[in-house]
Tab-separated table of C-alpha atoms in Angstrom:
chain	number	residue	atom	x	y	z
A	27	MET	CA	28.518	-28.033	-62.632
A	28	SER	CA	27.558	-26.783	-59.000
A	29	ASN	CA	28.872	-24.037	-57.300
A	30	PRO	CA	31.286	-25.451	-54.594
A	31	SER	CA	30.544	-22.607	-52.224
A	32	SER	CA	26.728	-22.682	-52.654
A	33	LYS	CA	25.351	-24.954	-49.118
A	34	PRO	CA	23.039	-27.760	-49.451
A	35	ARG	CA	19.503	-26.498	-49.695
A	36	TRP	CA	18.674	-28.454	-46.096
A	37	GLN	CA	21.615	-26.453	-44.847
A	38	SER	CA	20.044	-23.022	-46.022
A	39	LEU	CA	16.776	-24.117	-44.850
A	40	ASP	CA	18.265	-24.472	-40.972
A	41	SER	CA	19.668	-21.072	-41.425
A	42	ASP	CA	16.391	-19.571	-42.666
A	43	LEU	CA	14.641	-21.076	-39.686
A	44	ALA	CA	17.081	-19.879	-37.372
A	45	ARG	CA	16.324	-16.525	-38.519
A	46	ILE	CA	12.665	-16.812	-38.169
A	47	SER	CA	13.540	-18.087	-35.056
A	48	ARG	CA	15.720	-15.143	-33.538
A	49	VAL	CA	13.033	-12.619	-35.085
A	50	GLU	CA	10.406	-14.471	-33.142
A	51	TYR	CA	12.035	-14.525	-29.761
A	52	ALA	CA	13.399	-10.394	-30.460
A	53	ASN	CA	9.467	-10.007	-31.221
A	54	ALA	CA	8.279	-11.982	-28.035
A	55	HIS	CA	10.948	-9.942	-25.980
A	56	VAL	CA	9.619	-6.827	-27.567
A	57	ALA	CA	6.137	-7.712	-26.767
A	58	ARG	CA	6.712	-8.714	-23.304
A	59	PRO	CA	6.655	-5.438	-21.639
A	60	MET	CA	3.973	-4.371	-23.403
A	61	LEU	CA	1.489	-7.035	-22.309
A	62	ALA	CA	0.400	-5.401	-18.681
A	63	PRO	CA	-0.170	-1.966	-19.838
A	64	GLY	CA	-2.254	-3.939	-22.650
A	65	ILE	CA	-4.441	-5.987	-20.286
A	66	ALA	CA	-5.144	-2.403	-17.835
A	67	PHE	CA	-5.989	-0.689	-21.338
A	68	ALA	CA	-8.536	-3.663	-21.974
A	69	PHE	CA	-10.371	-3.167	-18.621
A	70	ILE	CA	-10.254	0.723	-19.331
A	71	ALA	CA	-12.371	-0.205	-22.154
A	72	LEU	CA	-14.363	-2.278	-21.146
A	73	ALA	CA	-15.279	-0.159	-17.928
A	74	GLY	CA	-16.262	2.429	-20.732
A	75	LEU	CA	-18.016	0.176	-22.124
A	76	THR	CA	-20.507	-1.082	-19.386
A	77	ALA	CA	-20.871	2.683	-18.415
A	78	ALA	CA	-22.393	2.574	-22.321
A	79	VAL	CA	-24.323	-0.041	-22.121
A	80	ILE	CA	-25.986	1.358	-18.974
A	81	PHE	CA	-26.437	4.951	-20.001
A	82	GLY	CA	-26.863	4.441	-23.564
A	83	ARG	CA	-28.165	7.448	-25.644
A	84	ALA	CA	-28.963	9.351	-22.198
A	85	ASP	CA	-28.127	13.096	-21.559
A	86	GLY	CA	-24.702	12.949	-20.634
A	87	GLY	CA	-23.954	9.485	-21.519
A	88	LEU	CA	-20.628	10.190	-23.238
A	89	ILE	CA	-19.377	12.226	-19.919
A	90	VAL	CA	-20.204	9.440	-17.993
A	91	VAL	CA	-18.216	6.700	-20.378
A	92	ALA	CA	-15.174	8.456	-19.652
A	93	ALA	CA	-15.232	9.613	-16.398
A	94	ALA	CA	-15.998	5.502	-15.985
A	95	GLY	CA	-12.999	4.856	-18.073
A	96	PHE	CA	-10.780	7.120	-16.060
A	97	GLY	CA	-11.889	5.845	-12.759
A	98	ALA	CA	-11.095	2.184	-13.612
A	99	TYR	CA	-7.451	3.830	-14.889
A	100	MET	CA	-7.101	4.786	-11.281
A	101	ALA	CA	-8.632	1.493	-9.389
A	102	ILE	CA	-5.447	0.281	-11.079
A	103	ASN	CA	-3.242	2.248	-10.314
A	104	ILE	CA	-4.835	2.353	-6.933
A	105	GLY	CA	-3.671	-1.622	-6.960
A	106	ALA	CA	-0.278	-0.875	-7.967
A	107	ASN	CA	0.604	1.480	-5.597
A	108	ASP	CA	-1.379	1.365	-2.169
A	109	VAL	CA	-1.763	-2.598	-2.154
A	110	ALA	CA	2.067	-2.736	-1.301
A	111	ASN	CA	1.757	-1.130	2.351
A	112	ASN	CA	-0.336	-4.372	3.205
A	113	MET	CA	1.952	-7.113	1.589
A	114	GLY	CA	5.253	-5.545	1.486
A	115	PRO	CA	6.258	-6.814	4.194
A	116	ALA	CA	5.422	-10.016	4.569
A	117	VAL	CA	6.907	-10.823	1.413
A	118	GLY	CA	10.090	-8.906	2.578
A	119	ALA	CA	10.171	-11.150	5.839
A	120	ASN	CA	9.307	-14.367	3.329
A	121	ALA	CA	6.352	-15.428	5.077
A	122	LEU	CA	4.556	-15.142	1.758
A	123	THR	CA	5.779	-15.541	-2.335
A	124	MET	CA	4.905	-12.508	-4.288
A	125	THR	CA	2.316	-14.698	-5.758
A	126	GLY	CA	0.593	-16.144	-3.087
A	127	ALA	CA	0.705	-12.423	-1.827
A	128	ILE	CA	-1.006	-11.098	-4.959
A	129	VAL	CA	-3.653	-14.075	-4.667
A	130	ILE	CA	-4.235	-13.276	-1.198
A	131	ALA	CA	-4.244	-9.175	-1.613
A	132	ALA	CA	-6.964	-9.485	-4.350
A	133	ILE	CA	-9.278	-11.760	-3.035
A	134	ALA	CA	-9.031	-9.533	0.087
A	135	GLU	CA	-9.139	-6.024	-1.252
A	136	SER	CA	-12.209	-7.532	-3.646
A	137	ALA	CA	-13.943	-8.654	-0.785
A	138	GLY	CA	-13.642	-5.213	1.249
A	139	ALA	CA	-14.759	-3.389	-1.162
A	140	LEU	CA	-18.234	-5.239	-2.250
A	141	LEU	CA	-18.235	-6.389	0.676
A	142	ALA	CA	-17.851	-3.873	3.042
A	143	GLY	CA	-17.198	-0.789	0.907
A	144	GLY	CA	-19.548	2.301	1.510
A	145	ASP	CA	-22.702	2.514	0.586
A	146	VAL	CA	-22.240	6.677	0.111
A	147	VAL	CA	-19.447	8.596	-0.837
A	148	SER	CA	-19.057	12.266	-0.075
A	149	THR	CA	-18.856	14.274	-3.662
A	150	ILE	CA	-16.344	16.617	-2.046
A	151	SER	CA	-13.661	14.651	-0.818
A	152	LYS	CA	-12.854	15.347	3.037
A	153	GLY	CA	-14.862	18.057	3.342
A	154	ILE	CA	-12.272	20.077	1.960
A	155	ILE	CA	-14.915	22.587	-0.646
A	156	ASP	CA	-17.588	24.154	0.086
A	157	PRO	CA	-20.683	22.874	-1.817
A	158	ALA	CA	-22.750	25.653	-2.138
A	159	SER	CA	-19.298	27.585	-4.053
A	160	VAL	CA	-20.344	25.216	-6.980
A	161	HIS	CA	-23.442	26.859	-8.487
A	162	ASP	CA	-23.585	24.754	-11.619
A	163	SER	CA	-23.943	20.944	-12.655
A	164	THR	CA	-21.840	21.078	-15.700
A	165	VAL	CA	-18.792	22.851	-13.452
A	166	PHE	CA	-19.323	20.487	-11.415
A	167	ILE	CA	-18.848	17.016	-13.640
A	168	TRP	CA	-15.970	18.750	-14.895
A	169	ALA	CA	-14.334	19.771	-11.539
A	170	MET	CA	-14.583	15.654	-10.447
A	171	MET	CA	-13.219	14.770	-14.151
A	172	ALA	CA	-10.445	17.407	-13.339
A	173	ALA	CA	-9.760	15.513	-9.769
A	174	LEU	CA	-10.035	12.071	-11.020
A	175	ILE	CA	-7.468	11.977	-13.961
A	176	SER	CA	-5.132	14.502	-11.990
A	177	SER	CA	-5.257	12.114	-9.116
A	178	ALA	CA	-4.701	8.696	-10.991
A	179	MET	CA	-2.318	10.310	-13.495
A	180	TRP	CA	0.072	11.374	-10.294
A	181	VAL	CA	-0.600	7.556	-8.331
A	182	ASN	CA	0.767	6.518	-11.731
A	183	LEU	CA	3.925	8.386	-11.651
A	184	ALA	CA	4.671	7.638	-7.940
A	185	THR	CA	4.301	4.072	-9.039
A	186	TRP	CA	6.429	4.463	-12.051
A	187	VAL	CA	9.650	6.201	-9.953
A	188	GLY	CA	9.113	3.343	-6.934
A	189	ALA	CA	7.367	5.896	-4.230
A	190	PRO	CA	4.615	4.524	-2.344
A	191	VAL	CA	2.006	7.662	-1.817
A	192	SER	CA	-1.286	8.142	-0.336
A	193	THR	CA	-4.499	7.697	-2.434
A	194	THR	CA	-6.561	9.761	-0.606
A	195	HIS	CA	-4.058	12.336	-0.275
A	196	SER	CA	-4.223	12.709	-3.831
A	197	VAL	CA	-7.952	12.783	-4.974
A	198	VAL	CA	-7.650	15.528	-2.006
A	199	GLY	CA	-5.683	17.573	-3.756
A	200	GLY	CA	-6.882	16.910	-6.749
A	201	VAL	CA	-10.181	17.985	-5.427
A	202	MET	CA	-8.932	20.704	-3.749
A	203	GLY	CA	-7.041	22.431	-7.269
A	204	ALA	CA	-10.306	21.802	-9.407
A	205	GLY	CA	-12.110	23.461	-6.530
A	206	ILE	CA	-10.346	26.401	-6.636
A	207	ALA	CA	-10.123	26.095	-10.575
A	208	ALA	CA	-13.831	26.260	-10.655
A	209	ALA	CA	-14.641	28.308	-7.654
A	210	GLY	CA	-11.788	30.795	-5.843
A	211	LEU	CA	-9.585	29.894	-2.877
A	212	SER	CA	-12.471	30.851	-0.457
A	213	ALA	CA	-14.510	27.672	-1.747
A	214	VAL	CA	-11.677	25.607	0.186
A	215	SER	CA	-11.771	24.834	3.825
A	216	TRP	CA	-8.005	25.537	4.934
A	217	THR	CA	-8.785	24.182	8.655
A	218	THR	CA	-9.421	21.036	7.149
A	219	MET	CA	-6.610	21.460	4.815
A	220	SER	CA	-4.410	22.200	7.506
A	221	ALA	CA	-5.883	18.791	9.470
A	222	ILE	CA	-4.662	17.069	6.535
A	223	ALA	CA	-1.308	18.321	6.456
A	224	ALA	CA	-0.567	18.149	9.841
A	225	SER	CA	-1.405	14.398	9.075
A	226	TRP	CA	1.821	14.046	6.925
A	227	ILE	CA	3.874	14.430	9.872
A	228	ILE	CA	1.055	12.541	12.078
A	229	SER	CA	0.756	9.632	10.492
A	230	PRO	CA	4.588	8.165	9.881
A	231	VAL	CA	6.228	9.542	13.036
A	232	LEU	CA	3.082	7.930	14.946
A	233	GLY	CA	3.514	4.248	12.751
A	234	GLY	CA	7.375	4.739	13.241
A	235	THR	CA	7.332	5.061	17.073
A	236	ILE	CA	4.572	1.893	17.507
A	237	ALA	CA	6.719	0.008	15.139
A	238	ALA	CA	9.878	0.863	16.846
A	239	GLY	CA	8.248	0.140	20.567
A	240	PHE	CA	7.176	-3.180	19.635
A	241	LEU	CA	10.358	-4.047	18.055
A	242	ALA	CA	12.050	-3.001	21.355
A	243	LEU	CA	9.634	-5.596	23.155
A	244	ILE	CA	10.672	-8.385	21.328
A	245	ASN	CA	14.376	-8.169	21.737
A	246	ALA	CA	13.814	-7.251	24.921
A	247	LYS	CA	11.513	-10.015	26.370
A	248	ILE	CA	12.227	-12.766	23.371
A	249	GLN	CA	15.158	-11.876	21.321
A	250	TYR	CA	18.124	-11.506	23.768
A	251	GLN	CA	16.437	-13.680	26.660
A	252	ASP	CA	19.117	-17.172	27.639
A	253	ASP	CA	16.156	-19.390	26.736
A	254	LYS	CA	14.478	-18.025	23.745
A	255	ILE	CA	12.410	-20.885	23.028
A	256	ALA	CA	10.406	-20.502	27.006
A	257	ALA	CA	10.480	-16.516	26.205
A	258	ALA	CA	8.663	-17.540	22.783
A	259	ARG	CA	6.139	-19.562	24.481
A	260	ARG	CA	5.257	-16.705	27.326
A	261	TRP	CA	5.508	-13.764	24.908
A	262	VAL	CA	4.548	-14.631	21.438
A	263	PRO	CA	0.860	-15.754	22.938
A	264	ILE	CA	0.160	-12.391	24.186
A	265	LEU	CA	1.777	-10.323	20.997
A	266	VAL	CA	-0.759	-12.517	18.489
A	267	ALA	CA	-3.744	-11.783	21.443
A	268	VAL	CA	-2.400	-7.919	21.239
A	269	MET	CA	-2.765	-8.071	17.238
A	270	ALA	CA	-6.263	-9.740	17.035
A	271	GLY	CA	-7.896	-7.475	19.070
A	272	ALA	CA	-5.990	-4.730	17.638
A	273	PHE	CA	-7.248	-5.653	14.131
A	274	THR	CA	-11.022	-6.564	15.081
A	275	THR	CA	-11.147	-3.299	16.307
A	276	TYR	CA	-9.358	-1.883	13.116
A	277	LEU	CA	-12.007	-3.716	11.176
A	278	ALA	CA	-14.989	-2.793	13.223
A	279	VAL	CA	-14.207	0.792	12.911
A	280	LYS	CA	-12.437	1.551	9.261
A	281	GLY	CA	-13.386	-1.803	7.281
A	282	LEU	CA	-17.120	-3.141	8.266
A	283	ASN	CA	-18.911	0.416	8.124
A	284	LYS	CA	-21.349	-1.222	5.550
A	285	LEU	CA	-22.095	-4.322	7.544
A	286	VAL	CA	-22.690	-2.516	10.398
A	287	LYS	CA	-22.506	0.629	12.400
A	288	VAL	CA	-20.338	0.402	15.808
A	289	GLU	CA	-18.860	3.094	18.049
A	290	LEU	CA	-15.320	3.125	18.971
A	291	GLU	CA	-16.209	2.095	22.839
A	292	VAL	CA	-18.011	-0.952	21.313
A	293	ALA	CA	-15.338	-2.076	18.894
A	294	LEU	CA	-12.489	-1.929	21.476
A	295	LEU	CA	-14.857	-4.436	23.899
A	296	PHE	CA	-15.412	-6.813	20.682
A	297	GLY	CA	-11.173	-6.252	20.425
A	298	LEU	CA	-10.879	-7.347	24.382
A	299	ALA	CA	-13.123	-9.995	23.678
A	300	THR	CA	-10.822	-11.247	20.731
A	301	GLY	CA	-7.680	-10.637	21.637
A	302	PHE	CA	-8.357	-13.254	25.379
A	303	LEU	CA	-9.987	-15.817	22.986
A	304	THR	CA	-7.287	-16.057	20.222
A	305	TRP	CA	-4.933	-16.121	23.281
A	306	LEU	CA	-6.514	-18.684	25.138
A	307	VAL	CA	-6.119	-20.643	21.448
A	308	THR	CA	-2.580	-19.240	20.529
A	309	VAL	CA	-0.840	-20.597	23.916
A	310	PRO	CA	-1.105	-24.900	22.641
A	311	TRP	CA	-0.643	-23.594	19.498
A	312	VAL	CA	2.775	-21.855	20.305
A	313	HIS	CA	3.694	-24.745	22.805
A	314	ARG	CA	3.180	-27.023	19.503
A	315	ARG	CA	5.113	-25.255	17.473
A	316	SER	CA	8.085	-24.571	19.181
A	317	GLU	CA	8.688	-28.173	19.819
A	318	GLY	CA	12.152	-29.167	18.994
A	319	LEU	CA	13.165	-25.953	18.090
A	320	GLU	CA	16.752	-24.329	18.415
A	321	ASN	CA	17.235	-21.907	20.623
A	322	ARG	CA	18.420	-19.133	18.429
A	323	THR	CA	17.103	-16.357	16.807
A	324	LYS	CA	16.708	-18.121	13.399
A	325	SER	CA	13.721	-20.391	15.166
A	326	LEU	CA	11.940	-17.472	16.646
A	327	LYS	CA	11.021	-16.469	13.099
A	328	THR	CA	8.562	-19.440	12.547
A	329	LEU	CA	6.235	-18.393	15.150
A	330	PHE	CA	5.416	-15.021	13.793
A	331	GLY	CA	4.890	-16.453	9.948
A	332	LEU	CA	1.107	-17.483	10.321
A	333	PRO	CA	0.081	-13.873	12.419
A	334	LEU	CA	2.295	-12.109	9.672
A	335	ILE	CA	-0.191	-13.414	6.616
A	336	ILE	CA	-2.925	-12.897	8.658
A	337	SER	CA	-2.723	-9.537	9.624
A	338	ALA	CA	-1.515	-8.603	5.752
A	339	THR	CA	-5.004	-10.681	4.982
A	340	PHE	CA	-7.213	-8.161	7.369
A	341	LEU	CA	-5.200	-4.619	5.802
A	342	SER	CA	-5.638	-5.745	2.658
A	343	PHE	CA	-9.714	-6.477	3.559
A	344	ALA	CA	-9.749	-2.863	5.361
A	345	HIS	CA	-7.840	-0.924	2.664
A	346	GLY	CA	-10.494	-2.642	-0.120
A	347	ALA	CA	-13.321	-1.511	2.298
A	348	ASN	CA	-12.045	2.087	2.687
A	349	ASP	CA	-9.914	3.264	-0.577
A	350	VAL	CA	-12.205	1.612	-3.240
A	351	ALA	CA	-13.953	5.257	-2.653
A	352	ASN	CA	-10.607	6.911	-3.863
A	353	ALA	CA	-11.435	5.669	-7.509
A	354	VAL	CA	-15.012	5.666	-7.245
A	355	GLY	CA	-16.258	8.559	-5.089
A	356	PRO	CA	-15.718	11.296	-8.334
A	357	LEU	CA	-16.892	8.378	-10.546
A	358	ALA	CA	-20.061	8.021	-8.429
A	359	ALA	CA	-20.045	11.904	-8.184
A	360	ILE	CA	-20.092	12.219	-12.058
A	361	VAL	CA	-22.886	9.450	-12.503
A	362	HIS	CA	-25.325	11.258	-10.121
A	363	THR	CA	-25.075	14.564	-11.547
A	364	ALA	CA	-25.192	13.168	-15.323
A	365	GLN	CA	-28.395	11.468	-14.582
A	366	PHE	CA	-30.818	13.724	-11.734
A	367	GLY	CA	-29.285	16.785	-13.424
A	368	ASP	CA	-27.737	18.071	-10.243
A	369	PHE	CA	-25.416	17.548	-7.288
A	370	ALA	CA	-25.450	16.133	-3.726
A	371	ALA	CA	-22.886	16.300	-0.773
A	372	GLN	CA	-23.256	12.774	-0.681
A	373	VAL	CA	-24.163	10.512	-3.117
A	374	ALA	CA	-24.648	6.530	-3.686
A	375	ILE	CA	-22.890	4.551	-5.111
A	376	PRO	CA	-24.253	2.013	-7.759
A	377	THR	CA	-23.341	-1.357	-7.899
A	378	TRP	CA	-21.529	-1.678	-11.159
A	379	VAL	CA	-19.137	1.693	-10.120
A	380	MET	CA	-17.929	-0.433	-7.555
A	381	VAL	CA	-17.588	-3.700	-9.144
A	382	ILE	CA	-15.029	-1.547	-11.492
A	383	GLY	CA	-13.117	-0.387	-8.844
A	384	ALA	CA	-12.687	-3.401	-7.056
A	385	LEU	CA	-11.831	-5.075	-10.184
A	386	GLY	CA	-9.307	-2.211	-10.736
A	387	ILE	CA	-7.563	-2.785	-7.832
A	388	SER	CA	-7.301	-6.289	-8.457
A	389	PHE	CA	-5.860	-5.679	-11.947
A	390	GLY	CA	-3.700	-3.012	-10.948
A	391	LEU	CA	-1.913	-4.931	-7.844
A	392	PHE	CA	-1.514	-8.152	-10.351
A	393	LEU	CA	0.273	-6.053	-13.340
A	394	PHE	CA	1.857	-3.875	-11.714
A	395	GLY	CA	2.351	-4.336	-7.949
A	396	PRO	CA	5.185	-6.172	-8.051
A	397	LYS	CA	7.391	-3.440	-7.855
A	398	LEU	CA	5.893	-1.411	-5.024
A	399	ILE	CA	5.870	-4.567	-3.147
A	400	ARG	CA	9.560	-5.419	-3.287
A	401	MET	CA	10.086	-1.497	-2.523
A	402	VAL	CA	8.777	-1.685	0.839
A	403	GLY	CA	9.563	-4.929	1.569
A	404	SER	CA	12.690	-5.602	0.959
A	405	GLN	CA	14.281	-2.502	-0.659
A	406	ILE	CA	13.989	0.356	2.088
A	407	THR	CA	15.265	-1.762	5.275
A	408	LYS	CA	16.232	-5.738	5.910
A	409	LEU	CA	12.332	-7.060	6.937
A	410	ASN	CA	12.378	-10.698	8.733
A	411	PRO	CA	8.947	-12.047	10.529
A	412	MET	CA	9.426	-10.203	13.915
A	413	ARG	CA	9.947	-6.924	12.049
A	414	ALA	CA	7.241	-7.064	9.662
A	415	PHE	CA	4.850	-8.257	12.307
A	416	CYS	CA	5.936	-5.137	14.485
A	417	VAL	CA	4.819	-3.019	11.216
A	418	ALA	CA	1.493	-4.868	10.225
A	419	LEU	CA	0.572	-4.284	14.073
A	420	SER	CA	1.697	-0.632	14.237
A	421	ALA	CA	-0.705	-0.047	11.111
A	422	ALA	CA	-3.375	-1.507	13.286
A	423	ILE	CA	-2.812	0.502	16.245
A	424	THR	CA	-2.309	4.029	14.979
A	425	VAL	CA	-5.249	4.299	13.132
A	426	ILE	CA	-7.300	3.029	16.061
A	427	LEU	CA	-5.058	6.190	18.267
A	428	ALA	CA	-6.172	8.568	15.311
A	429	SER	CA	-9.712	7.056	15.569
A	430	TRP	CA	-9.745	7.550	19.192
A	431	LEU	CA	-7.752	11.057	18.874
A	432	GLY	CA	-9.899	12.514	16.288
A	433	LEU	CA	-6.553	13.130	13.889
A	434	PRO	CA	-6.763	12.473	10.173
A	435	VAL	CA	-4.175	9.834	9.085
A	436	SER	CA	-3.209	8.227	6.276
A	437	SER	CA	-2.821	4.498	5.935
A	438	THR	CA	-0.014	4.806	3.264
A	439	HIS	CA	2.214	6.418	5.340
A	440	ILE	CA	1.649	5.071	8.505
A	441	ALA	CA	2.881	1.322	7.115
A	442	VAL	CA	5.406	2.998	5.341
A	443	GLY	CA	6.469	5.207	8.597
A	444	ALA	CA	6.157	1.880	10.716
A	445	VAL	CA	8.729	-0.029	8.208
A	446	PHE	CA	10.721	3.555	8.695
A	447	GLY	CA	10.625	3.113	12.423
A	448	VAL	CA	11.821	-0.511	12.509
A	449	GLY	CA	14.847	0.137	10.514
A	450	PHE	CA	15.811	3.355	12.081
A	451	TYR	CA	15.210	1.328	15.632
A	452	ARG	CA	17.979	-1.245	13.849
A	453	GLU	CA	20.228	1.366	13.185
A	454	TRP	CA	19.964	3.015	16.555
A	455	HIS	CA	20.180	-0.430	18.583
A	456	ALA	CA	23.508	-1.324	16.225
A	457	GLU	CA	25.125	1.779	17.187
A	458	ARG	CA	24.047	1.167	21.167
A	459	ARG	CA	25.254	-2.646	20.986
A	460	ARG	CA	28.574	-1.330	19.510
A	461	LYS	CA	28.925	1.485	21.957
A	462	ASN	CA	29.011	-0.587	24.585
A	463	ALA	CA	30.928	-3.802	23.236
A	464	ASN	CA	34.723	-3.811	24.541
A	465	HIS	CA	36.958	-1.315	22.561
A	466	GLN	CA	39.714	-3.191	22.876
A	467	ARG	CA	39.721	-5.401	19.329
A	468	LEU	CA	42.779	-5.869	16.822
A	469	PRO	CA	43.333	-3.280	13.906
A	470	GLU	CA	41.697	-5.951	11.658
A	471	ARG	CA	38.793	-6.365	14.060
A	472	ARG	CA	38.936	-2.369	15.064
A	473	GLN	CA	38.425	-1.755	10.740
A	474	ALA	CA	35.661	-4.278	10.336
A	475	GLN	CA	34.111	-2.108	12.902
A	476	GLU	CA	34.593	0.704	11.356
A	477	GLU	CA	32.953	-0.388	8.139
A	478	LYS	CA	30.052	-1.763	9.994
A	479	LYS	CA	29.359	1.667	11.271
A	480	ARG	CA	29.356	3.457	8.113
A	481	ARG	CA	26.616	0.751	7.125
A	482	LYS	CA	23.097	2.172	7.395
A	483	LEU	CA	20.217	-0.138	7.370
A	484	VAL	CA	17.654	2.416	5.957
A	485	ARG	CA	18.332	3.458	2.566
A	486	ARG	CA	18.708	7.030	2.626
A	487	SER	CA	17.783	7.818	-1.193
A	488	HIS	CA	14.424	5.591	-1.201
A	489	PHE	CA	13.561	7.347	2.153
A	490	MET	CA	14.097	11.003	0.675
A	491	THR	CA	12.494	10.056	-2.451
A	492	ILE	CA	9.487	8.765	-0.598
A	493	VAL	CA	8.926	12.308	1.746
A	494	ALA	CA	9.524	14.020	-0.730
A	495	ALA	CA	6.360	12.458	-2.794
A	496	TRP	CA	4.637	12.728	0.393
A	497	ILE	CA	5.240	16.377	0.632
A	498	ILE	CA	4.449	17.693	-2.671
A	499	THR	CA	1.191	14.878	-3.413
A	500	VAL	CA	-1.380	17.486	-2.591
A	501	PRO	CA	0.213	20.581	-4.307
A	502	ALA	CA	0.467	18.490	-7.698
A	503	THR	CA	-2.180	16.921	-7.954
A	504	ALA	CA	-4.079	20.461	-6.832
A	505	VAL	CA	-1.756	21.914	-9.920
A	506	LEU	CA	-2.591	19.626	-12.290
A	507	SER	CA	-6.367	19.378	-11.416
A	508	ALA	CA	-6.655	23.079	-12.222
A	509	ALA	CA	-4.432	22.970	-15.417
A	510	ILE	CA	-7.119	19.813	-16.290
A	511	PHE	CA	-10.436	21.271	-15.526
A	512	TRP	CA	-9.416	24.864	-17.197
A	513	THR	CA	-8.063	22.945	-20.288
A	514	LEU	CA	-11.931	20.695	-19.979
A	515	THR	CA	-13.842	23.755	-19.977
A	516	ALA	CA	-12.093	26.093	-22.746
A	517	PHE	CA	-12.258	23.204	-25.059
A	518	LEU	CA	-15.220	21.357	-24.182
């Protein structure tokens, strides 16, 4: 006699399959966060394997293999953190989707690194350590290894907490800390370090001021005009021409050193010529684009979308050409020293080392970049195409001014400082408009106005986190690098 409480076999089978499905879903949910780190680890292992194949059993081969892995790790972190400064404003302004931004940035960054990256790199970053103070090649290798590991770890930590930091300053701090641990305080060029410290203030203030100035110009000459479309037809071609000229000069000064050597004066002439030609092309384009647009601010945003995408692409190309050295510089120094038994102030970058840097930046951007892209693009202050255009234009102009004045600046600090500048200008302008408004209001409107007055257009928590990260980057990486150097020399 069958048990009446027992389930038919087909119901038991369905229950078992349902439980299996839930377990598989749970496993997939748990495994998903591990996918990106797994891919990153595979790339790091592949970089080490490449070094092993090239060096084989030669003396110092194991050290080069380890350095290649850490170089790939640093490149991944640069892609995760630094590239957000170029693409964040375009994504925050909805001129690009996240996927489109990642694809464009990966291509432009890789092209910049491989086509225009430097032939040689300074082994003592920014001249902060006297090479004569490091006498032994083994000590030099461990110092570069410590600098590479510490800077990569710091950028990784900054990305995790959501703070865009300067990878150049991270490497500078790492080299300084390892140099002090290896040769003492006298090995450091404190004059150079003072100039680098000054850039913590110069870069964001200059970038923010220029971005706010362009936003004020757009507001006064276009947005607050009675006929916005007519004003846009007159001013947008001028602004786009300024952008084209600025980026031509920017690329000539910062992004094409490997292809051609251009003095700043010549680069400015190229920029003026490009700006004029761009103005000639943009005038009819703006007229066609603006036909049928309504006379309101929302219509103006469509005129800045394409220039913003182009500017973000140029920024990524120049960034790849310049900042790839932050990943491969210490690695190239270790490779040279292990191969030739001595070290030099400058060394050539092997092609396979440059490929690791370029691919690592792209992998880091693809796997971990969206977090910082969202931070820069939308979580500091609200951006639209006009504001984001001002940020990108400020980044190019600030670098040109800094090169002309001989000031050390950070591209990260410039770009993020420009975002802050736009946000704080919006706060100041909104407050000014409220003060100029009619003070006779109904109680309900007065209450709403007070509530609006208390609202801040720049998130103060992000502002404080980012500024704090900027301030402690060099000392933090220096301390970490010194500790790693002492550990390596004590146990290896």
